[in-house]
PDB file of C-alpha atoms in Angstrom:
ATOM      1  CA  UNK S 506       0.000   0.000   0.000  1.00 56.00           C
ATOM      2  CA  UNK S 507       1.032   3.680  -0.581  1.00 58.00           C
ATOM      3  CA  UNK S 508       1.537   5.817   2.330  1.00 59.00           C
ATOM      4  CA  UNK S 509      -1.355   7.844   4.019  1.00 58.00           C
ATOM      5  CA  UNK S 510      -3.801   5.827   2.923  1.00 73.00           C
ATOM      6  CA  UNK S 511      -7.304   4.155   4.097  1.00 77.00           C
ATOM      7  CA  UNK S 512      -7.906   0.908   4.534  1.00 81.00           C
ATOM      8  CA  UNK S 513     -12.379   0.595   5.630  1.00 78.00           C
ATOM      9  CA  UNK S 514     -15.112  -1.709   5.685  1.00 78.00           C
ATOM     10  CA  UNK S 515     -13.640  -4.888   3.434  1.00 86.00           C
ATOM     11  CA  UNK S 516     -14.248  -8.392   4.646  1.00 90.00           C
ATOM     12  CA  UNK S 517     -11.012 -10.807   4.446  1.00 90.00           C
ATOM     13  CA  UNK S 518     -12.631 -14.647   4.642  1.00 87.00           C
ATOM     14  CA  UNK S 519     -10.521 -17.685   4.381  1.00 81.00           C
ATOM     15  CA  UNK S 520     -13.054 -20.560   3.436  1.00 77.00           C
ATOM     16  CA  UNK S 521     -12.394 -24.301   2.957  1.00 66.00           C
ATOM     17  CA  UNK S 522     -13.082 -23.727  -1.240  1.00 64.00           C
ATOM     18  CA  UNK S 523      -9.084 -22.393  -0.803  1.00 62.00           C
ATOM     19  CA  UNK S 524      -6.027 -24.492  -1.280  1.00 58.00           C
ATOM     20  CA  UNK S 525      -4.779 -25.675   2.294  1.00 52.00           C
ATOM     21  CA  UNK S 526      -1.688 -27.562   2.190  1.00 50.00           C
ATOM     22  CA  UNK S 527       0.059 -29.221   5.047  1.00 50.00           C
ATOM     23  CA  UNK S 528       3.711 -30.406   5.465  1.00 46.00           C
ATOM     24  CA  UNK S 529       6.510 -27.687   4.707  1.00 45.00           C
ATOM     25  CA  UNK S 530       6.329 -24.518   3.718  1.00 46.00           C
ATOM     26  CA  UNK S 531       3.232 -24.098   5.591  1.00 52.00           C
ATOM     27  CA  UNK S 532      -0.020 -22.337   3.520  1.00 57.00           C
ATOM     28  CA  UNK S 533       0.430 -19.127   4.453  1.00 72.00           C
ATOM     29  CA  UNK S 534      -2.765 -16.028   3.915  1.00 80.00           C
ATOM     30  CA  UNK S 535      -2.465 -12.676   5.312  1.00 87.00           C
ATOM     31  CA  UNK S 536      -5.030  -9.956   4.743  1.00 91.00           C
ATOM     32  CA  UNK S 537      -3.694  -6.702   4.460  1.00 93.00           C
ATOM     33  CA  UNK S 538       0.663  -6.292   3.884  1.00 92.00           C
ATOM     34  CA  UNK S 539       2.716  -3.799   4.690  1.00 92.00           C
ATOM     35  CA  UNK S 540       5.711  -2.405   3.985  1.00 92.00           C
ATOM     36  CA  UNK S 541       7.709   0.706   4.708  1.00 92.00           C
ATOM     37  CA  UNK S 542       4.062   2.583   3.952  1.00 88.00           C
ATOM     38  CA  UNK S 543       3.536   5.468   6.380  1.00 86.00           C
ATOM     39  CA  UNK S 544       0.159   6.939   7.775  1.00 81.00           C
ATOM     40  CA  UNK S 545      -1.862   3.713   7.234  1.00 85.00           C
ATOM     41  CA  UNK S 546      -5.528   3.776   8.598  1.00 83.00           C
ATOM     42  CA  UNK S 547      -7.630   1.153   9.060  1.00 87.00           C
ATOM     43  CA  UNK S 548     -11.038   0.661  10.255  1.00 83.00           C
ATOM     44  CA  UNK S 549     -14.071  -1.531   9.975  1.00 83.00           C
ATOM     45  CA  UNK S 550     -12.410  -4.400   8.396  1.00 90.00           C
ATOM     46  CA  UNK S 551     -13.394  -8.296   9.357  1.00 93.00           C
ATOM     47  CA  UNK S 552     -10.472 -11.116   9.352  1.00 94.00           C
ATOM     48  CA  UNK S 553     -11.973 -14.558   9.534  1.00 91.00           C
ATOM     49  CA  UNK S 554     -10.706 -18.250   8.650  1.00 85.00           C
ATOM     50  CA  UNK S 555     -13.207 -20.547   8.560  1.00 80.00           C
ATOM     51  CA  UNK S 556     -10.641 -23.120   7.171  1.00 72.00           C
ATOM     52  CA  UNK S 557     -11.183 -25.917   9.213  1.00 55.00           C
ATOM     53  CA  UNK S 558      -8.164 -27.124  11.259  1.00 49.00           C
ATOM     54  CA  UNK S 559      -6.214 -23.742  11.254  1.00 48.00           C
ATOM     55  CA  UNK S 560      -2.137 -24.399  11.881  1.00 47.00           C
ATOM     56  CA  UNK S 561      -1.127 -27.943  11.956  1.00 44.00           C
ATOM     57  CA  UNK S 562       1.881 -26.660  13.977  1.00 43.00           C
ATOM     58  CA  UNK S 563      -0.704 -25.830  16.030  1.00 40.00           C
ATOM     59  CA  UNK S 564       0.588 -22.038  16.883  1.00 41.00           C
ATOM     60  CA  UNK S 565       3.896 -22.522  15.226  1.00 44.00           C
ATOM     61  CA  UNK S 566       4.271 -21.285  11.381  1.00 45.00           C
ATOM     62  CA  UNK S 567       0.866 -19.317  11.392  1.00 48.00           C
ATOM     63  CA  UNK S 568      -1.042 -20.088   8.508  1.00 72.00           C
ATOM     64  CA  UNK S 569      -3.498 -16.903   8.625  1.00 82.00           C
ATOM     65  CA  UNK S 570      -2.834 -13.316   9.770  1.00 88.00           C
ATOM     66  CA  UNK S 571      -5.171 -10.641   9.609  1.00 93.00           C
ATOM     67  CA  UNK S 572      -3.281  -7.749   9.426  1.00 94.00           C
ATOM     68  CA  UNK S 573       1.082  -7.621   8.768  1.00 93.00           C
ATOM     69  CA  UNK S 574       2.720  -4.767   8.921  1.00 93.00           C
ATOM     70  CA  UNK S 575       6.818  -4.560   8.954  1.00 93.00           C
ATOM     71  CA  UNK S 576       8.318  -0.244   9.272  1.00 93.00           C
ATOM     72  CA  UNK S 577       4.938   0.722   9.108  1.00 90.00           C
ATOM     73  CA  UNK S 578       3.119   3.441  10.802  1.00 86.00           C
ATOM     74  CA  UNK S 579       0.140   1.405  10.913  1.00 84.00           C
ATOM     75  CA  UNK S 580      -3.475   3.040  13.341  1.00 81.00           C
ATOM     76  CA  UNK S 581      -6.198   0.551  13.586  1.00 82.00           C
ATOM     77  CA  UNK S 582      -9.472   2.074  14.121  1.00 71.00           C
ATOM     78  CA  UNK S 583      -7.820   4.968  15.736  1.00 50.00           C
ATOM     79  CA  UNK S 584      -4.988   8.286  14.554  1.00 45.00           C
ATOM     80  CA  UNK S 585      -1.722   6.823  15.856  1.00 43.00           C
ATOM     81  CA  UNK S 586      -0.137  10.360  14.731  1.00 44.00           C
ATOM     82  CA  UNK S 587      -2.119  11.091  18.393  1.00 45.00           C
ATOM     83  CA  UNK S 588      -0.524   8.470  20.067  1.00 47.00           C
ATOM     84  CA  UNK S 589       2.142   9.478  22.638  1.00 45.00           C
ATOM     85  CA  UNK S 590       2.718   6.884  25.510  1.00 47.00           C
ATOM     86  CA  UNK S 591       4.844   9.672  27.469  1.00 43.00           C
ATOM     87  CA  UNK S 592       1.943  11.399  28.766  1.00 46.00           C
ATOM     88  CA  UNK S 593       1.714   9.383  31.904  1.00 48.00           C
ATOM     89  CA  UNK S 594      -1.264   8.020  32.977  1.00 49.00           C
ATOM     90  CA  UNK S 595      -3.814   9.966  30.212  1.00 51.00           C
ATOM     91  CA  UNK S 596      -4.761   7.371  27.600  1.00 49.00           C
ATOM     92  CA  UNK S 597      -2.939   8.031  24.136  1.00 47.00           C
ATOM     93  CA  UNK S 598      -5.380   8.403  21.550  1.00 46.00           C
ATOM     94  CA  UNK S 599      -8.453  10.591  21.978  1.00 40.00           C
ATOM     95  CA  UNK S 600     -11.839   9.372  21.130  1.00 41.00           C
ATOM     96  CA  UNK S 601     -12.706  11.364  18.308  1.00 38.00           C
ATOM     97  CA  UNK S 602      -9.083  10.665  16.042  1.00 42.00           C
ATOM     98  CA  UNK S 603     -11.117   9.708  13.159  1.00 44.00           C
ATOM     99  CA  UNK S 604     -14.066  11.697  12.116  1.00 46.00           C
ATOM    100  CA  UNK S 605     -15.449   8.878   9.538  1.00 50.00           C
ATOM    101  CA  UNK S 606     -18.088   6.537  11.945  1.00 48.00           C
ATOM    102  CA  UNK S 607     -16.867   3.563   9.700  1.00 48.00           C
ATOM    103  CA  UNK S 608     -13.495   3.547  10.861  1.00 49.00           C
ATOM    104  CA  UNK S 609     -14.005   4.131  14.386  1.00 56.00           C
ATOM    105  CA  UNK S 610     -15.933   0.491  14.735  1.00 69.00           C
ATOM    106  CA  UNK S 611     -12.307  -0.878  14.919  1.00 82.00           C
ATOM    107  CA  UNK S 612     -11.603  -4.227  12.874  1.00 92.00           C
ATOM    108  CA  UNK S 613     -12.862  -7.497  14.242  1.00 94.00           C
ATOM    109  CA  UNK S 614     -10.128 -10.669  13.861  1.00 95.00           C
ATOM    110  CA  UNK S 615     -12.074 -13.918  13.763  1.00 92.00           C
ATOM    111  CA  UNK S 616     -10.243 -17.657  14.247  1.00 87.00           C
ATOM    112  CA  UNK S 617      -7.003 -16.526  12.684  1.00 87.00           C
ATOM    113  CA  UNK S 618      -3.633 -18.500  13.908  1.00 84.00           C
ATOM    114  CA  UNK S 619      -2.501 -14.522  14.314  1.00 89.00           C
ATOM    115  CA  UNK S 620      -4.791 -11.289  14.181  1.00 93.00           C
ATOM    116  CA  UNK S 621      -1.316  -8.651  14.063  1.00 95.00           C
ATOM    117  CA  UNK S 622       1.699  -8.696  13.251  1.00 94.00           C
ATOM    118  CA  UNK S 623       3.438  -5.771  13.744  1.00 95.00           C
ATOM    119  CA  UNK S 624       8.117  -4.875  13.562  1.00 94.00           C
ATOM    120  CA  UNK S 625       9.865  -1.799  12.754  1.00 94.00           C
ATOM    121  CA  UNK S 626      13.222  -0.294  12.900  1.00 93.00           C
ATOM    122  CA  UNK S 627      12.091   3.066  12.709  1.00 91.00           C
ATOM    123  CA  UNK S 628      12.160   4.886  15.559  1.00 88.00           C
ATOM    124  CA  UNK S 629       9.685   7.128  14.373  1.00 86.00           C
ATOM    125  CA  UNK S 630       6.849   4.575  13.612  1.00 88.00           C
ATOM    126  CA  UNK S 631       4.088   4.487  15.293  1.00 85.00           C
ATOM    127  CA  UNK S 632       1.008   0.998  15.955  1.00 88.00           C
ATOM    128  CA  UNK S 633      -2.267   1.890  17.588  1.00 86.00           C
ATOM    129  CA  UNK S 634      -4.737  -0.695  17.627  1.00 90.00           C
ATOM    130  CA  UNK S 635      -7.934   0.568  19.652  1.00 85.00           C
ATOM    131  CA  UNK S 636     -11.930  -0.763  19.525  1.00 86.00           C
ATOM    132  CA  UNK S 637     -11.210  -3.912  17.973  1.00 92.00           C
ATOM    133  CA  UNK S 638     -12.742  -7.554  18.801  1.00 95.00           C
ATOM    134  CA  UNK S 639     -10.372 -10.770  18.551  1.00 96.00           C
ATOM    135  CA  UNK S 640     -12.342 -13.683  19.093  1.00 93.00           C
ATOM    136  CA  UNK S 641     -10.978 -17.326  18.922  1.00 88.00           C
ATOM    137  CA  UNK S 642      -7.942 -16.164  17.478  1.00 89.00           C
ATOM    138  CA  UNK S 643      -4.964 -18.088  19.151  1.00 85.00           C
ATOM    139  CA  UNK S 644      -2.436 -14.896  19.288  1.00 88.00           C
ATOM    140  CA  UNK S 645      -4.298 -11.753  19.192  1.00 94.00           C
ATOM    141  CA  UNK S 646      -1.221  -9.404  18.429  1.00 96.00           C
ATOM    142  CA  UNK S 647       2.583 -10.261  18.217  1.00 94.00           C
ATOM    143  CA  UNK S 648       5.328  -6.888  17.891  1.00 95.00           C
ATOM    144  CA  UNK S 649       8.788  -7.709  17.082  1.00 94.00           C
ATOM    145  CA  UNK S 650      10.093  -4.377  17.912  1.00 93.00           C
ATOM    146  CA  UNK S 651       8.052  -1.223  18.496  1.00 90.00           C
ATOM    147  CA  UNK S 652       9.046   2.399  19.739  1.00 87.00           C
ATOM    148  CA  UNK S 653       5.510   3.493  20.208  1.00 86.00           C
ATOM    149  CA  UNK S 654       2.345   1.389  20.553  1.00 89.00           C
ATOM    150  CA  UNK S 655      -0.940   1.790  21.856  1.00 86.00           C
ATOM    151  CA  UNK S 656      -3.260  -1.021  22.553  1.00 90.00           C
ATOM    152  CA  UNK S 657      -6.698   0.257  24.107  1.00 86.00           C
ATOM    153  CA  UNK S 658     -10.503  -0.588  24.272  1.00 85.00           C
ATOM    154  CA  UNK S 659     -10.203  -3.997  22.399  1.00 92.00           C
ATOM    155  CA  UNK S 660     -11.667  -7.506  23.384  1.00 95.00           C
ATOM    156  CA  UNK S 661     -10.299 -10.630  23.340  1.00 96.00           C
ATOM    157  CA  UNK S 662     -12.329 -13.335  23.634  1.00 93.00           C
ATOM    158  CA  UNK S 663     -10.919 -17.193  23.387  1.00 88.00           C
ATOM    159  CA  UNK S 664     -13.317 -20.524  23.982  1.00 82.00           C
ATOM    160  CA  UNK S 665     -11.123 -23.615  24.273  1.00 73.00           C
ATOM    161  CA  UNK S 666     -13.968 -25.196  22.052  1.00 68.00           C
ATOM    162  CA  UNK S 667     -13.667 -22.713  19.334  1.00 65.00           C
ATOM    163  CA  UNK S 668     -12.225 -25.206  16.814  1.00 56.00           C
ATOM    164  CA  UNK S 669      -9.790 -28.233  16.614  1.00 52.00           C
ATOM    165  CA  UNK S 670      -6.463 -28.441  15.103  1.00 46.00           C
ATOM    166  CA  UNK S 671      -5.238 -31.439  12.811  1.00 39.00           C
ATOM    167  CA  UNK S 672      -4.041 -33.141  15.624  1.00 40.00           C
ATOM    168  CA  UNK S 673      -7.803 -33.333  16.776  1.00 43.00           C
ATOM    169  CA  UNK S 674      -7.297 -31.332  19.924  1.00 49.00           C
ATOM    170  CA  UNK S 675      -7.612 -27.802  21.167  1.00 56.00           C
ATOM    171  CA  UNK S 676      -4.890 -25.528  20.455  1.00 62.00           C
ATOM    172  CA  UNK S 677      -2.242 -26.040  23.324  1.00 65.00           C
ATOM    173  CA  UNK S 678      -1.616 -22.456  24.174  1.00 73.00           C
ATOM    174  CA  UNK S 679      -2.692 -19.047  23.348  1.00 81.00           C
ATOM    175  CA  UNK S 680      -1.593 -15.670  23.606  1.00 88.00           C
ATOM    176  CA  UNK S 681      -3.565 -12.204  23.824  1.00 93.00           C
ATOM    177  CA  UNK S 682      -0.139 -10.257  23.176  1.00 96.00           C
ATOM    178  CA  UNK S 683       3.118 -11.188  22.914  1.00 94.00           C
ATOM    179  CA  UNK S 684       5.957  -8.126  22.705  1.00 94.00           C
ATOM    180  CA  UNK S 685       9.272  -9.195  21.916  1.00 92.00           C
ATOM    181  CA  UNK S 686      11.599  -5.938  22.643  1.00 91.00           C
ATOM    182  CA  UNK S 687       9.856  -2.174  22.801  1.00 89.00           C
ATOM    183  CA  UNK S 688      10.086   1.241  24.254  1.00 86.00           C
ATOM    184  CA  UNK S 689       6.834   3.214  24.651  1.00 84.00           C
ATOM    185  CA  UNK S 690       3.833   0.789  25.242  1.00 88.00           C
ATOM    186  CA  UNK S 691       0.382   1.711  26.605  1.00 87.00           C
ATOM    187  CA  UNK S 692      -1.661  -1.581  27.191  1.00 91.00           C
ATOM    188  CA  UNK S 693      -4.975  -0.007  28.865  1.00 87.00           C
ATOM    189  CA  UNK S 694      -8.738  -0.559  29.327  1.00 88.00           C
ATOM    190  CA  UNK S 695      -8.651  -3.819  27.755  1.00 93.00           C
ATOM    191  CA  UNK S 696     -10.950  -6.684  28.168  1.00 95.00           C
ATOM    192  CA  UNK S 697      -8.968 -10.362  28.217  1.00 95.00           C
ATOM    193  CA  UNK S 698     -11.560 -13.292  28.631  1.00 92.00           C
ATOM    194  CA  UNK S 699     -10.617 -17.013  28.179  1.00 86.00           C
ATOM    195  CA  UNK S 700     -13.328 -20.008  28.593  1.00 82.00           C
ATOM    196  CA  UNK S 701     -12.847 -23.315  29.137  1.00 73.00           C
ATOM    197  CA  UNK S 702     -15.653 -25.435  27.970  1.00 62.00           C
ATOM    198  CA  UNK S 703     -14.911 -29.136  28.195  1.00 55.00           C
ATOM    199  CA  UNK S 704     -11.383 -29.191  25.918  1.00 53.00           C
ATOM    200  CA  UNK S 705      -8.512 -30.813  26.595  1.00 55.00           C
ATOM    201  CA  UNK S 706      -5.904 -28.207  29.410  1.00 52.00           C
ATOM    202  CA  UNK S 707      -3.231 -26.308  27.764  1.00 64.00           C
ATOM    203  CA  UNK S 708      -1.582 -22.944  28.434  1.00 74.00           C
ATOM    204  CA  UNK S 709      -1.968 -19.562  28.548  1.00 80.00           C
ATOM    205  CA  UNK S 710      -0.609 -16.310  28.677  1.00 84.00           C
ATOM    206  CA  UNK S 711      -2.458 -12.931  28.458  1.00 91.00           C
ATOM    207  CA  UNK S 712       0.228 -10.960  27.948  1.00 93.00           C
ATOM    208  CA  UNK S 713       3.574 -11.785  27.071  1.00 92.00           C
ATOM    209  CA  UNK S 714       6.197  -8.629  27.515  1.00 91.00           C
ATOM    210  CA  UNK S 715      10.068  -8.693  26.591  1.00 89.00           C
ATOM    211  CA  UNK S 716      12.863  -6.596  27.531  1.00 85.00           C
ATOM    212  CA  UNK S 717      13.012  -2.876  27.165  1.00 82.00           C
ATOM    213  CA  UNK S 718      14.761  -0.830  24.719  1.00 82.00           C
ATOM    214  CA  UNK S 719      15.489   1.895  26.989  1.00 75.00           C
ATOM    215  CA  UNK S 720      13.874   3.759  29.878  1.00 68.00           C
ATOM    216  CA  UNK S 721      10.360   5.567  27.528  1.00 71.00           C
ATOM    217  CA  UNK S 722       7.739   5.231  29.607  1.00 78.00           C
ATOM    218  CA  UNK S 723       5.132   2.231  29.563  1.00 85.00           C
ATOM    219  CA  UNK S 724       2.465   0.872  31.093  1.00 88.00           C
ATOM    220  CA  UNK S 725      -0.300  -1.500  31.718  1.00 91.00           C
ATOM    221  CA  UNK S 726      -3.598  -0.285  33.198  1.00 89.00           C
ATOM    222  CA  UNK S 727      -6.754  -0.652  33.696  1.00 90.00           C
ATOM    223  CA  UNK S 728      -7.200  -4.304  31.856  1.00 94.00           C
ATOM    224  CA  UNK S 729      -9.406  -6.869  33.046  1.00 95.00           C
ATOM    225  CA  UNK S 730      -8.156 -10.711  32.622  1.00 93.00           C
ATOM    226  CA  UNK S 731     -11.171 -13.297  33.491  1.00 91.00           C
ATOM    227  CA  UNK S 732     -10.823 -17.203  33.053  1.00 85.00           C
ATOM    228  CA  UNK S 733     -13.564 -19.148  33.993  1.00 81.00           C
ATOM    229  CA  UNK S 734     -12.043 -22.575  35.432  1.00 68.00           C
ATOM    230  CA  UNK S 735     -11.023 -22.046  38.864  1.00 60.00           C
ATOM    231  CA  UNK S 736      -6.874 -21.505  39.409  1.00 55.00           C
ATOM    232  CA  UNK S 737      -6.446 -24.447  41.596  1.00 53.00           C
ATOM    233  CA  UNK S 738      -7.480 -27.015  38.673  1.00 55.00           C
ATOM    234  CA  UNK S 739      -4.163 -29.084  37.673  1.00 60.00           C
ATOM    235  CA  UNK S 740      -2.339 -29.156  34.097  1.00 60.00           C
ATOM    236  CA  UNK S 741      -2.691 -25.475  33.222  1.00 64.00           C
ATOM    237  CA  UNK S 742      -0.649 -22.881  33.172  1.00 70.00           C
ATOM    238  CA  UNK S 743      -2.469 -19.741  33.275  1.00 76.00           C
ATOM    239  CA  UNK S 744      -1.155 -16.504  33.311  1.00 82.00           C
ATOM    240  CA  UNK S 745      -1.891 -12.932  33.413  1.00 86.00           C
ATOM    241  CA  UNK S 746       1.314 -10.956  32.702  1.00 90.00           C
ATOM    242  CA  UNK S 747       4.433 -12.197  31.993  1.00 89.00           C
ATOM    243  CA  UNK S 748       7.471 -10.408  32.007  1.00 88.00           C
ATOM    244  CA  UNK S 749      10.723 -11.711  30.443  1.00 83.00           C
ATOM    245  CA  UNK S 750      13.648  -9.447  30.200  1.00 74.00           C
ATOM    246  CA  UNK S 751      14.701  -5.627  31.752  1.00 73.00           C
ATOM    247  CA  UNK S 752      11.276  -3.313  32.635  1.00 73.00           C
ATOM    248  CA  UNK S 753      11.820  -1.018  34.826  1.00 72.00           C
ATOM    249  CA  UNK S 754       9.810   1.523  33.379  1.00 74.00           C
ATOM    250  CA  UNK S 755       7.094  -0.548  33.172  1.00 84.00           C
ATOM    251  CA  UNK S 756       3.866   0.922  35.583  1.00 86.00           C
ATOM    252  CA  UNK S 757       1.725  -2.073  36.209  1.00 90.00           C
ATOM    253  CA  UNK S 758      -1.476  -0.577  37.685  1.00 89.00           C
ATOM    254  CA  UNK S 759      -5.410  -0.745  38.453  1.00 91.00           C
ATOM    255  CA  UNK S 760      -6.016  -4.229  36.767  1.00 94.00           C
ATOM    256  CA  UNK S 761      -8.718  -6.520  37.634  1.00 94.00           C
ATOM    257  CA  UNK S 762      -7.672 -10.652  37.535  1.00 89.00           C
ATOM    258  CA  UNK S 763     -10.685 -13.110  38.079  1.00 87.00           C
ATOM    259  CA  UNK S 764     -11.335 -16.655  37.823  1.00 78.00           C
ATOM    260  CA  UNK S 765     -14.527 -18.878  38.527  1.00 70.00           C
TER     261      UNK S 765
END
């Protein structure tokens, strides 16, 4: 895509009808691409793969992604040109960043192996994703590196009996957000909801943060994380934050954890 563009209201479906091919390389669809494009905006959209099965690696080599974006200023349902984490504890991105109603429904990321994928090397790129659903989507977002990134007002949603994978299981582990190295992340009013319905145990992690860059402010506030089997059943490993790696700038404030 060209910079300063607008992505709004188009429907990305993967149904069975398309070519699915296990072994190695792995089938691989993505949505939207991009690359070194600058002032992207996109709103309204709908990610969904309805291809039965999903990863045979089950999480491993993803074969659908919503949205990828590598040096990309890339604002999801909200103006990331708005978005600056060092204003302490006000939220980054005002309500009213995009003046066209369709864009400010956010996207909604349906059943994918991975709803974002988001890396840059620019210190001057900014990712906002805000008012967005992931549902059944076994990693919500994963940044390589990021410099700026706002993550507010979305849902995700994951039901251990949302589908099965080849092996004719549940998926073994999901992840709401997984950030591998970053400096300037707001992670705030957020709701996180897994549900166990009968599937086999496996693991997960809410949110998954690496080591700092340097000291930029970040922080995460205001979330609530909710798992319905009680956190004395056996097999599991559940958790709400994890941090892996050198934070100290990281404010971890005013969540809400509960369990059945």
């Amino acid at each position: 895509f060209p910079s300063h563009d607008i992505i709004m209201s188009c429907d990305f479906i993967w149904d069975n009808d398309m070519p699915n091919f296990s072994g190695s390389p792995f089938t691989d669809y993505k949505g939207i691409f991009l690359y070194n494009s600058k002032g992207i905006n996109i709103g309204g959209c709908t990610f969904t793969d309805n291809i039965s099965g999903n990863s045979i690696s089950n999480g491993n080599g993803f074969t659908s992604c919503g949205i990828y974006a590598w040096n990309t200023t890339v604002n999801i349902s909200k103006d990331g040109d708005r978005c600056g984490i060092a204003n302490g504890d006000n939220d980054p991105c005002p309500d009213n960043s995009f003046s066209n109603p369709a864009l400010s429904r956010g996207c909604s990321f349906n059943k994918l192996d991975l709803g974002v994928y988001y890396t840059t090397s620019d210190k001057n790129d900014k990712f906002a994703i805000r008012s967005s659903t992931f549902t059944d989507t076994k990693q919500g977002v994963e940044v390589g590196t990021t410099y700026n990134f706002a993550f507010g007002y979305n849902t995700y949603n994951f039901n251990t009996n949302a589908y099965s994978n080849y092996y004719g299981g549940g998926v073994w582990f999901t992840d709401a957000i997984v950030i591998h190295s970053y400096n300037g992340v707001g992670i705030y009013n957020n709701s996180f909801n897994y549900t166990h319905s009968g599937e086999n145990q496996h693991y997960i992690k809410f949110i998954e943060m690496g080591a700092l860059i340097n000291h930029g402010l970040s922080y995460i506030k205001k979330n609530t994380f909710y798992n319905d089997i009680p956190l004395t059943a056996c097999g599991r490993n559940d958790i709400g934050i994890y941090i892996d790696g050198n934070n100290q700038a990281l404010n971890i404030k005013c969540n809400t954890f509960a369990s059945a």
